[in-house]
Amino acid sequence: MKYPAVHYHDYLQIDKILNSQNPKSHEYGKPAHDEMLFIVVHQTYELWFKQILFELNAVLATFSREKVEETEMGVASSRLERTVSILKMIIGQIDVLETMTPLDFLEFRDMLYPASGFQSYQWRLIETKLGLRMTDRLAFNQSPFYKALSPDQQNEMMNVLNQPSLFDAVEKWLERTPFLQSQNFTFWGSYQDAVTRMFHDDMNIVRNNSALSEQDKEKNLKSLEASLGTFAALFDENAFAELRSQGHFRLSFKALHAALLIQLYRDQPILQTPFRIIRALLDIDETMTNWRYRHALMAHRMLGQKIGTGGSSGHKYLADATAKHKIFSDFFNLTTFFIPRSQVPVLPPEVTERMNYR
Ligand code: HEM
């Protein structure tokens, strides 16, 4: 089949892109050289946000199906890994923007009120589609975050907020992990013993550590006991429900068990792709946190203690959001209960049989 000839400029709509930089400082007759960089960096971010959303929408569609095929899982994990690569790369653009000094920024900053990254619809979509809920967000100006968006975007955002996020879809997928209910599968009992032993060993290390004061020992022991208590709740549905209602866990009882199983037995061929997916989700959360942190530092060096153009407390708001806006924290916290690979209980043969490809 012959296709009509395509020209580079037309195909990529280069004219449209290159004619979309209109510095306000030029419009007001006070040209500020660095405003061009400021615009180009923001626009580049929005293009990459578009690509991230394209990948996330595809992954969300895959995970929302009743039954996720193995072949689709490989593609889904590659798309999540691509998202991580993009996020890592766009953090680097902060270096470029920071070649603009605060004094140069001040030349045009006043012309931008009340525009702010707070109004970035695509960034909000990324966060929300991944699973950042209203309740996870910092309060801002006593009104919900979406009030900063245009009326059309607000309507669309309400729809997105009411649909299952990637977190929700992944949770359902984890709950369907088949190997949790094998008849002779006494794995959890042996695993509990191994982890409890590890915590008791850690407590002995603290007790015998002559470098610690009695006060510090007591503090560390209390924290280990609390972790042990949380670990015990992983195997008691009622205790777990109590901790979950207090916000200690977000994933369901079943999903958390599946995530633990996948992490511990990731070398089993059938758990390799699920493991890659969990790792990519961890990476996305970590990289978004890195981005938020770098962005907060940039805002600090550019603004000092000034408030943001969007009306927040500036770098302080951004630093607090960095600490709070997390989605897949359960995957991070599960690591508390990891034991050395050599001590992970051996799976019964009928389970490994089912886990291996023939
Ligand atoms: C000179 C450079 C920058 C400064 C000083 C800065 C400052 C700020 C401040 C103070 C806020 C808090 C909201 C407000 O009060 O306005 C904010 C939010 C935001 N900015 Fe920037 N920013 C800069 C560059 C960028 C760039 C290049 C992007 C890329 C898209 C970006 C994206 C965002 C986003 C997404 C938010 C919302 C964050 C949240 O609420 O969690 N900013 N920015």
PDB file of N, CA, C and O in Angstrom, residues 67-119:
ATOM      1  N   LYS A  67     -10.260  -9.901  33.479  1.00  0.00           N
ATOM      2  CA  LYS A  67      -9.149 -10.845  33.488  1.00  0.00           C
ATOM      3  C   LYS A  67      -7.999 -10.205  32.723  1.00  0.00           C
ATOM      4  O   LYS A  67      -8.171  -9.801  31.570  1.00  0.00           O
ATOM      5  N   VAL A  68      -6.844 -10.049  33.384  1.00  0.00           N
ATOM      6  CA  VAL A  68      -5.699  -9.442  32.710  1.00  0.00           C
ATOM      7  C   VAL A  68      -4.846 -10.564  32.115  1.00  0.00           C
ATOM      8  O   VAL A  68      -4.371 -11.433  32.853  1.00  0.00           O
ATOM      9  N   GLU A  69      -4.685 -10.549  30.791  1.00  0.00           N
ATOM     10  CA  GLU A  69      -3.899 -11.605  30.142  1.00  0.00           C
ATOM     11  C   GLU A  69      -2.411 -11.420  30.445  1.00  0.00           C
ATOM     12  O   GLU A  69      -1.931 -10.289  30.541  1.00  0.00           O
ATOM     13  N   GLU A  70      -1.693 -12.552  30.537  1.00  0.00           N
ATOM     14  CA  GLU A  70      -0.241 -12.489  30.812  1.00  0.00           C
ATOM     15  C   GLU A  70       0.491 -11.600  29.808  1.00  0.00           C
ATOM     16  O   GLU A  70       1.358 -10.814  30.172  1.00  0.00           O
ATOM     17  N   THR A  71       0.129 -11.741  28.517  1.00  0.00           N
ATOM     18  CA  THR A  71       0.843 -10.987  27.476  1.00  0.00           C
ATOM     19  C   THR A  71       0.641  -9.489  27.679  1.00  0.00           C
ATOM     20  O   THR A  71       1.545  -8.695  27.445  1.00  0.00           O
ATOM     21  N   GLU A  72      -0.536  -9.097  28.150  1.00  0.00           N
ATOM     22  CA  GLU A  72      -0.807  -7.672  28.357  1.00  0.00           C
ATOM     23  C   GLU A  72      -0.022  -7.125  29.546  1.00  0.00           C
ATOM     24  O   GLU A  72       0.297  -5.948  29.610  1.00  0.00           O
ATOM     25  N   MET A  73       0.264  -8.022  30.487  1.00  0.00           N
ATOM     26  CA  MET A  73       0.972  -7.585  31.685  1.00  0.00           C
ATOM     27  C   MET A  73       2.381  -7.110  31.359  1.00  0.00           C
ATOM     28  O   MET A  73       2.875  -6.147  31.931  1.00  0.00           O
ATOM     29  N   GLY A  74       3.036  -7.818  30.423  1.00  0.00           N
ATOM     30  CA  GLY A  74       4.394  -7.422  30.025  1.00  0.00           C
ATOM     31  C   GLY A  74       4.360  -6.025  29.420  1.00  0.00           C
ATOM     32  O   GLY A  74       5.190  -5.171  29.739  1.00  0.00           O
ATOM     33  N   VAL A  75       3.369  -5.784  28.554  1.00  0.00           N
ATOM     34  CA  VAL A  75       3.251  -4.475  27.905  1.00  0.00           C
ATOM     35  C   VAL A  75       2.948  -3.414  28.971  1.00  0.00           C
ATOM     36  O   VAL A  75       3.539  -2.330  28.971  1.00  0.00           O
ATOM     37  N   ALA A  76       2.034  -3.750  29.890  1.00  0.00           N
ATOM     38  CA  ALA A  76       1.677  -2.777  30.933  1.00  0.00           C
ATOM     39  C   ALA A  76       2.901  -2.408  31.765  1.00  0.00           C
ATOM     40  O   ALA A  76       3.145  -1.226  32.046  1.00  0.00           O
ATOM     41  N   SER A  77       3.707  -3.413  32.124  1.00  0.00           N
ATOM     42  CA  SER A  77       4.865  -3.072  32.967  1.00  0.00           C
ATOM     43  C   SER A  77       5.866  -2.235  32.172  1.00  0.00           C
ATOM     44  O   SER A  77       6.466  -1.316  32.699  1.00  0.00           O
ATOM     45  N   SER A  78       6.009  -2.512  30.858  1.00  0.00           N
ATOM     46  CA  SER A  78       6.924  -1.685  30.046  1.00  0.00           C
ATOM     47  C   SER A  78       6.427  -0.240  29.994  1.00  0.00           C
ATOM     48  O   SER A  78       7.224   0.702  30.014  1.00  0.00           O
ATOM     49  N   ARG A  79       5.100  -0.070  29.928  1.00  0.00           N
ATOM     50  CA  ARG A  79       4.572   1.304  29.855  1.00  0.00           C
ATOM     51  C   ARG A  79       4.760   2.044  31.178  1.00  0.00           C
ATOM     52  O   ARG A  79       5.019   3.250  31.194  1.00  0.00           O
ATOM     53  N   LEU A  80       4.655   1.309  32.260  1.00  0.00           N
ATOM     54  CA  LEU A  80       4.900   1.950  33.564  1.00  0.00           C
ATOM     55  C   LEU A  80       6.386   2.308  33.677  1.00  0.00           C
ATOM     56  O   LEU A  80       6.745   3.371  34.192  1.00  0.00           O
ATOM     57  N   GLU A  81       7.245   1.401  33.177  1.00  0.00           N
ATOM     58  CA  GLU A  81       8.689   1.686  33.229  1.00  0.00           C
ATOM     59  C   GLU A  81       9.029   2.886  32.337  1.00  0.00           C
ATOM     60  O   GLU A  81       9.877   3.709  32.676  1.00  0.00           O
ATOM     61  N   ARG A  82       8.332   3.006  31.218  1.00  0.00           N
ATOM     62  CA  ARG A  82       8.551   4.185  30.350  1.00  0.00           C
ATOM     63  C   ARG A  82       8.152   5.453  31.102  1.00  0.00           C
ATOM     64  O   ARG A  82       8.838   6.481  31.041  1.00  0.00           O
ATOM     65  N   THR A  83       7.057   5.366  31.851  1.00  0.00           N
ATOM     66  CA  THR A  83       6.607   6.527  32.633  1.00  0.00           C
ATOM     67  C   THR A  83       7.690   6.941  33.636  1.00  0.00           C
ATOM     68  O   THR A  83       7.982   8.129  33.809  1.00  0.00           O
ATOM     69  N   VAL A  84       8.312   5.939  34.247  1.00  0.00           N
ATOM     70  CA  VAL A  84       9.385   6.239  35.210  1.00  0.00           C
ATOM     71  C   VAL A  84      10.535   6.957  34.492  1.00  0.00           C
ATOM     72  O   VAL A  84      11.067   7.958  34.977  1.00  0.00           O
ATOM     73  N   SER A  85      10.912   6.454  33.295  1.00  0.00           N
ATOM     74  CA  SER A  85      12.021   7.082  32.552  1.00  0.00           C
ATOM     75  C   SER A  85      11.701   8.531  32.235  1.00  0.00           C
ATOM     76  O   SER A  85      12.565   9.411  32.359  1.00  0.00           O
ATOM     77  N   ILE A  86      10.460   8.782  31.836  1.00  0.00           N
ATOM     78  CA  ILE A  86      10.086  10.165  31.500  1.00  0.00           C
ATOM     79  C   ILE A  86      10.176  11.042  32.754  1.00  0.00           C
ATOM     80  O   ILE A  86      10.749  12.133  32.729  1.00  0.00           O
ATOM     81  N   LEU A  87       9.626  10.531  33.849  1.00  0.00           N
ATOM     82  CA  LEU A  87       9.643  11.324  35.086  1.00  0.00           C
ATOM     83  C   LEU A  87      11.073  11.646  35.513  1.00  0.00           C
ATOM     84  O   LEU A  87      11.388  12.760  35.923  1.00  0.00           O
ATOM     85  N   LYS A  88      11.949  10.621  35.390  1.00  0.00           N
ATOM     86  CA  LYS A  88      13.351  10.860  35.789  1.00  0.00           C
ATOM     87  C   LYS A  88      13.972  11.930  34.901  1.00  0.00           C
ATOM     88  O   LYS A  88      14.698  12.794  35.364  1.00  0.00           O
ATOM     89  N   MET A  89      13.668  11.853  33.611  1.00  0.00           N
ATOM     90  CA  MET A  89      14.266  12.783  32.669  1.00  0.00           C
ATOM     91  C   MET A  89      13.772  14.212  32.906  1.00  0.00           C
ATOM     92  O   MET A  89      14.554  15.161  32.851  1.00  0.00           O
ATOM     93  N   ILE A  90      12.466  14.373  33.225  1.00  0.00           N
ATOM     94  CA  ILE A  90      11.981  15.748  33.377  1.00  0.00           C
ATOM     95  C   ILE A  90      12.452  16.411  34.676  1.00  0.00           C
ATOM     96  O   ILE A  90      12.446  17.621  34.785  1.00  0.00           O
ATOM     97  N   ILE A  91      12.902  15.595  35.616  1.00  0.00           N
ATOM     98  CA  ILE A  91      13.489  16.213  36.821  1.00  0.00           C
ATOM     99  C   ILE A  91      14.728  17.017  36.398  1.00  0.00           C
ATOM    100  O   ILE A  91      15.000  18.096  36.908  1.00  0.00           O
ATOM    101  N   GLY A  92      15.450  16.467  35.394  1.00  0.00           N
ATOM    102  CA  GLY A  92      16.675  17.127  34.908  1.00  0.00           C
ATOM    103  C   GLY A  92      16.413  18.510  34.327  1.00  0.00           C
ATOM    104  O   GLY A  92      17.307  19.360  34.302  1.00  0.00           O
ATOM    105  N   GLN A  93      15.178  18.752  33.885  1.00  0.00           N
ATOM    106  CA  GLN A  93      14.896  20.070  33.285  1.00  0.00           C
ATOM    107  C   GLN A  93      14.937  21.180  34.333  1.00  0.00           C
ATOM    108  O   GLN A  93      15.069  22.351  33.999  1.00  0.00           O
ATOM    109  N   ILE A  94      14.821  20.774  35.600  1.00  0.00           N
ATOM    110  CA  ILE A  94      14.917  21.783  36.665  1.00  0.00           C
ATOM    111  C   ILE A  94      16.313  22.408  36.638  1.00  0.00           C
ATOM    112  O   ILE A  94      16.468  23.611  36.833  1.00  0.00           O
ATOM    113  N   ASP A  95      17.343  21.578  36.335  1.00  0.00           N
ATOM    114  CA  ASP A  95      18.706  22.120  36.234  1.00  0.00           C
ATOM    115  C   ASP A  95      18.753  23.240  35.202  1.00  0.00           C
ATOM    116  O   ASP A  95      19.407  24.266  35.394  1.00  0.00           O
ATOM    117  N   VAL A  96      18.072  23.008  34.079  1.00  0.00           N
ATOM    118  CA  VAL A  96      18.094  24.018  33.013  1.00  0.00           C
ATOM    119  C   VAL A  96      17.394  25.287  33.502  1.00  0.00           C
ATOM    120  O   VAL A  96      17.920  26.398  33.359  1.00  0.00           O
ATOM    121  N   LEU A  97      16.229  25.112  34.134  1.00  0.00           N
ATOM    122  CA  LEU A  97      15.474  26.297  34.576  1.00  0.00           C
ATOM    123  C   LEU A  97      16.237  27.061  35.667  1.00  0.00           C
ATOM    124  O   LEU A  97      16.158  28.277  35.758  1.00  0.00           O
ATOM    125  N   GLU A  98      17.004  26.300  36.474  1.00  0.00           N
ATOM    126  CA  GLU A  98      17.744  26.975  37.545  1.00  0.00           C
ATOM    127  C   GLU A  98      18.944  27.782  37.025  1.00  0.00           C
ATOM    128  O   GLU A  98      19.593  28.472  37.807  1.00  0.00           O
ATOM    129  N   THR A  99      19.221  27.715  35.731  1.00  0.00           N
ATOM    130  CA  THR A  99      20.255  28.627  35.207  1.00  0.00           C
ATOM    131  C   THR A  99      19.694  30.053  35.179  1.00  0.00           C
ATOM    132  O   THR A  99      20.430  31.018  35.002  1.00  0.00           O
ATOM    133  N   MET A 100      18.368  30.167  35.342  1.00  0.00           N
ATOM    134  CA  MET A 100      17.751  31.498  35.482  1.00  0.00           C
ATOM    135  C   MET A 100      17.906  31.908  36.948  1.00  0.00           C
ATOM    136  O   MET A 100      17.552  31.132  37.846  1.00  0.00           O
ATOM    137  N   THR A 101      18.456  33.087  37.187  1.00  0.00           N
ATOM    138  CA  THR A 101      18.642  33.490  38.587  1.00  0.00           C
ATOM    139  C   THR A 101      17.354  34.116  39.126  1.00  0.00           C
ATOM    140  O   THR A 101      16.516  34.586  38.343  1.00  0.00           O
ATOM    141  N   PRO A 102      17.202  34.146  40.464  1.00  0.00           N
ATOM    142  CA  PRO A 102      15.997  34.763  41.029  1.00  0.00           C
ATOM    143  C   PRO A 102      15.790  36.205  40.544  1.00  0.00           C
ATOM    144  O   PRO A 102      14.672  36.620  40.285  1.00  0.00           O
ATOM    145  N   LEU A 103      16.892  36.960  40.381  1.00  0.00           N
ATOM    146  CA  LEU A 103      16.739  38.355  39.938  1.00  0.00           C
ATOM    147  C   LEU A 103      16.154  38.411  38.532  1.00  0.00           C
ATOM    148  O   LEU A 103      15.312  39.249  38.221  1.00  0.00           O
ATOM    149  N   ASP A 104      16.616  37.474  37.682  1.00  0.00           N
ATOM    150  CA  ASP A 104      16.084  37.442  36.310  1.00  0.00           C
ATOM    151  C   ASP A 104      14.607  37.046  36.319  1.00  0.00           C
ATOM    152  O   ASP A 104      13.813  37.536  35.522  1.00  0.00           O
ATOM    153  N   PHE A 105      14.272  36.126  37.232  1.00  0.00           N
ATOM    154  CA  PHE A 105      12.876  35.675  37.342  1.00  0.00           C
ATOM    155  C   PHE A 105      11.981  36.850  37.760  1.00  0.00           C
ATOM    156  O   PHE A 105      10.885  37.060  37.237  1.00  0.00           O
ATOM    157  N   LEU A 106      12.512  37.655  38.715  1.00  0.00           N
ATOM    158  CA  LEU A 106      11.708  38.771  39.224  1.00  0.00           C
ATOM    159  C   LEU A 106      11.381  39.803  38.140  1.00  0.00           C
ATOM    160  O   LEU A 106      10.425  40.555  38.260  1.00  0.00           O
ATOM    161  N   GLU A 107      12.192  39.810  37.055  1.00  0.00           N
ATOM    162  CA  GLU A 107      11.940  40.751  35.957  1.00  0.00           C
ATOM    163  C   GLU A 107      10.552  40.569  35.345  1.00  0.00           C
ATOM    164  O   GLU A 107       9.970  41.499  34.812  1.00  0.00           O
ATOM    165  N   PHE A 108      10.055  39.315  35.380  1.00  0.00           N
ATOM    166  CA  PHE A 108       8.748  39.104  34.734  1.00  0.00           C
ATOM    167  C   PHE A 108       7.718  38.416  35.647  1.00  0.00           C
ATOM    168  O   PHE A 108       6.561  38.265  35.285  1.00  0.00           O
ATOM    169  N   ARG A 109       8.109  38.020  36.846  1.00  0.00           N
ATOM    170  CA  ARG A 109       7.207  37.232  37.701  1.00  0.00           C
ATOM    171  C   ARG A 109       5.880  37.949  37.975  1.00  0.00           C
ATOM    172  O   ARG A 109       4.802  37.346  37.924  1.00  0.00           O
ATOM    173  N   ASP A 110       5.966  39.273  38.228  1.00  0.00           N
ATOM    174  CA  ASP A 110       4.744  40.012  38.571  1.00  0.00           C
ATOM    175  C   ASP A 110       3.733  40.032  37.423  1.00  0.00           C
ATOM    176  O   ASP A 110       2.564  40.332  37.633  1.00  0.00           O
ATOM    177  N   MET A 111       4.225  39.736  36.226  1.00  0.00           N
ATOM    178  CA  MET A 111       3.316  39.781  35.067  1.00  0.00           C
ATOM    179  C   MET A 111       2.485  38.497  34.957  1.00  0.00           C
ATOM    180  O   MET A 111       1.644  38.380  34.071  1.00  0.00           O
ATOM    181  N   LEU A 112       2.777  37.521  35.840  1.00  0.00           N
ATOM    182  CA  LEU A 112       2.141  36.206  35.670  1.00  0.00           C
ATOM    183  C   LEU A 112       0.985  35.939  36.633  1.00  0.00           C
ATOM    184  O   LEU A 112       0.335  34.901  36.540  1.00  0.00           O
ATOM    185  N   TYR A 113       0.743  36.835  37.568  1.00  0.00           N
ATOM    186  CA  TYR A 113      -0.331  36.606  38.561  1.00  0.00           C
ATOM    187  C   TYR A 113      -1.683  36.426  37.889  1.00  0.00           C
ATOM    188  O   TYR A 113      -1.959  37.163  36.934  1.00  0.00           O
ATOM    189  N   PRO A 114      -2.563  35.570  38.350  1.00  0.00           N
ATOM    190  CA  PRO A 114      -2.376  34.556  39.382  1.00  0.00           C
ATOM    191  C   PRO A 114      -2.091  33.182  38.769  1.00  0.00           C
ATOM    192  O   PRO A 114      -2.467  32.173  39.344  1.00  0.00           O
ATOM    193  N   ALA A 115      -1.458  33.160  37.586  1.00  0.00           N
ATOM    194  CA  ALA A 115      -1.141  31.865  36.954  1.00  0.00           C
ATOM    195  C   ALA A 115      -0.171  31.087  37.842  1.00  0.00           C
ATOM    196  O   ALA A 115       0.679  31.691  38.511  1.00  0.00           O
ATOM    197  N   SER A 116      -0.312  29.762  37.835  1.00  0.00           N
ATOM    198  CA  SER A 116       0.551  28.927  38.675  1.00  0.00           C
ATOM    199  C   SER A 116       0.473  27.486  38.197  1.00  0.00           C
ATOM    200  O   SER A 116      -0.528  27.068  37.599  1.00  0.00           O
ATOM    201  N   GLY A 117       1.531  26.722  38.485  1.00  0.00           N
ATOM    202  CA  GLY A 117       1.522  25.287  38.187  1.00  0.00           C
ATOM    203  C   GLY A 117       0.369  24.599  38.908  1.00  0.00           C
ATOM    204  O   GLY A 117      -0.025  23.494  38.557  1.00  0.00           O
ATOM    205  N   PHE A 118      -0.175  25.280  39.898  1.00  0.00           N
ATOM    206  CA  PHE A 118      -1.336  24.770  40.619  1.00  0.00           C
ATOM    207  C   PHE A 118      -2.509  24.538  39.666  1.00  0.00           C
ATOM    208  O   PHE A 118      -3.408  23.768  39.945  1.00  0.00           O
ATOM    209  N   GLN A 119      -2.458  25.244  38.528  1.00  0.00           N
ATOM    210  CA  GLN A 119      -3.549  25.115  37.548  1.00  0.00           C
ATOM    211  C   GLN A 119      -3.232  24.086  36.474  1.00  0.00           C
ATOM    212  O   GLN A 119      -3.954  24.000  35.481  1.00  0.00           O
TER     213      GLN A 119
END
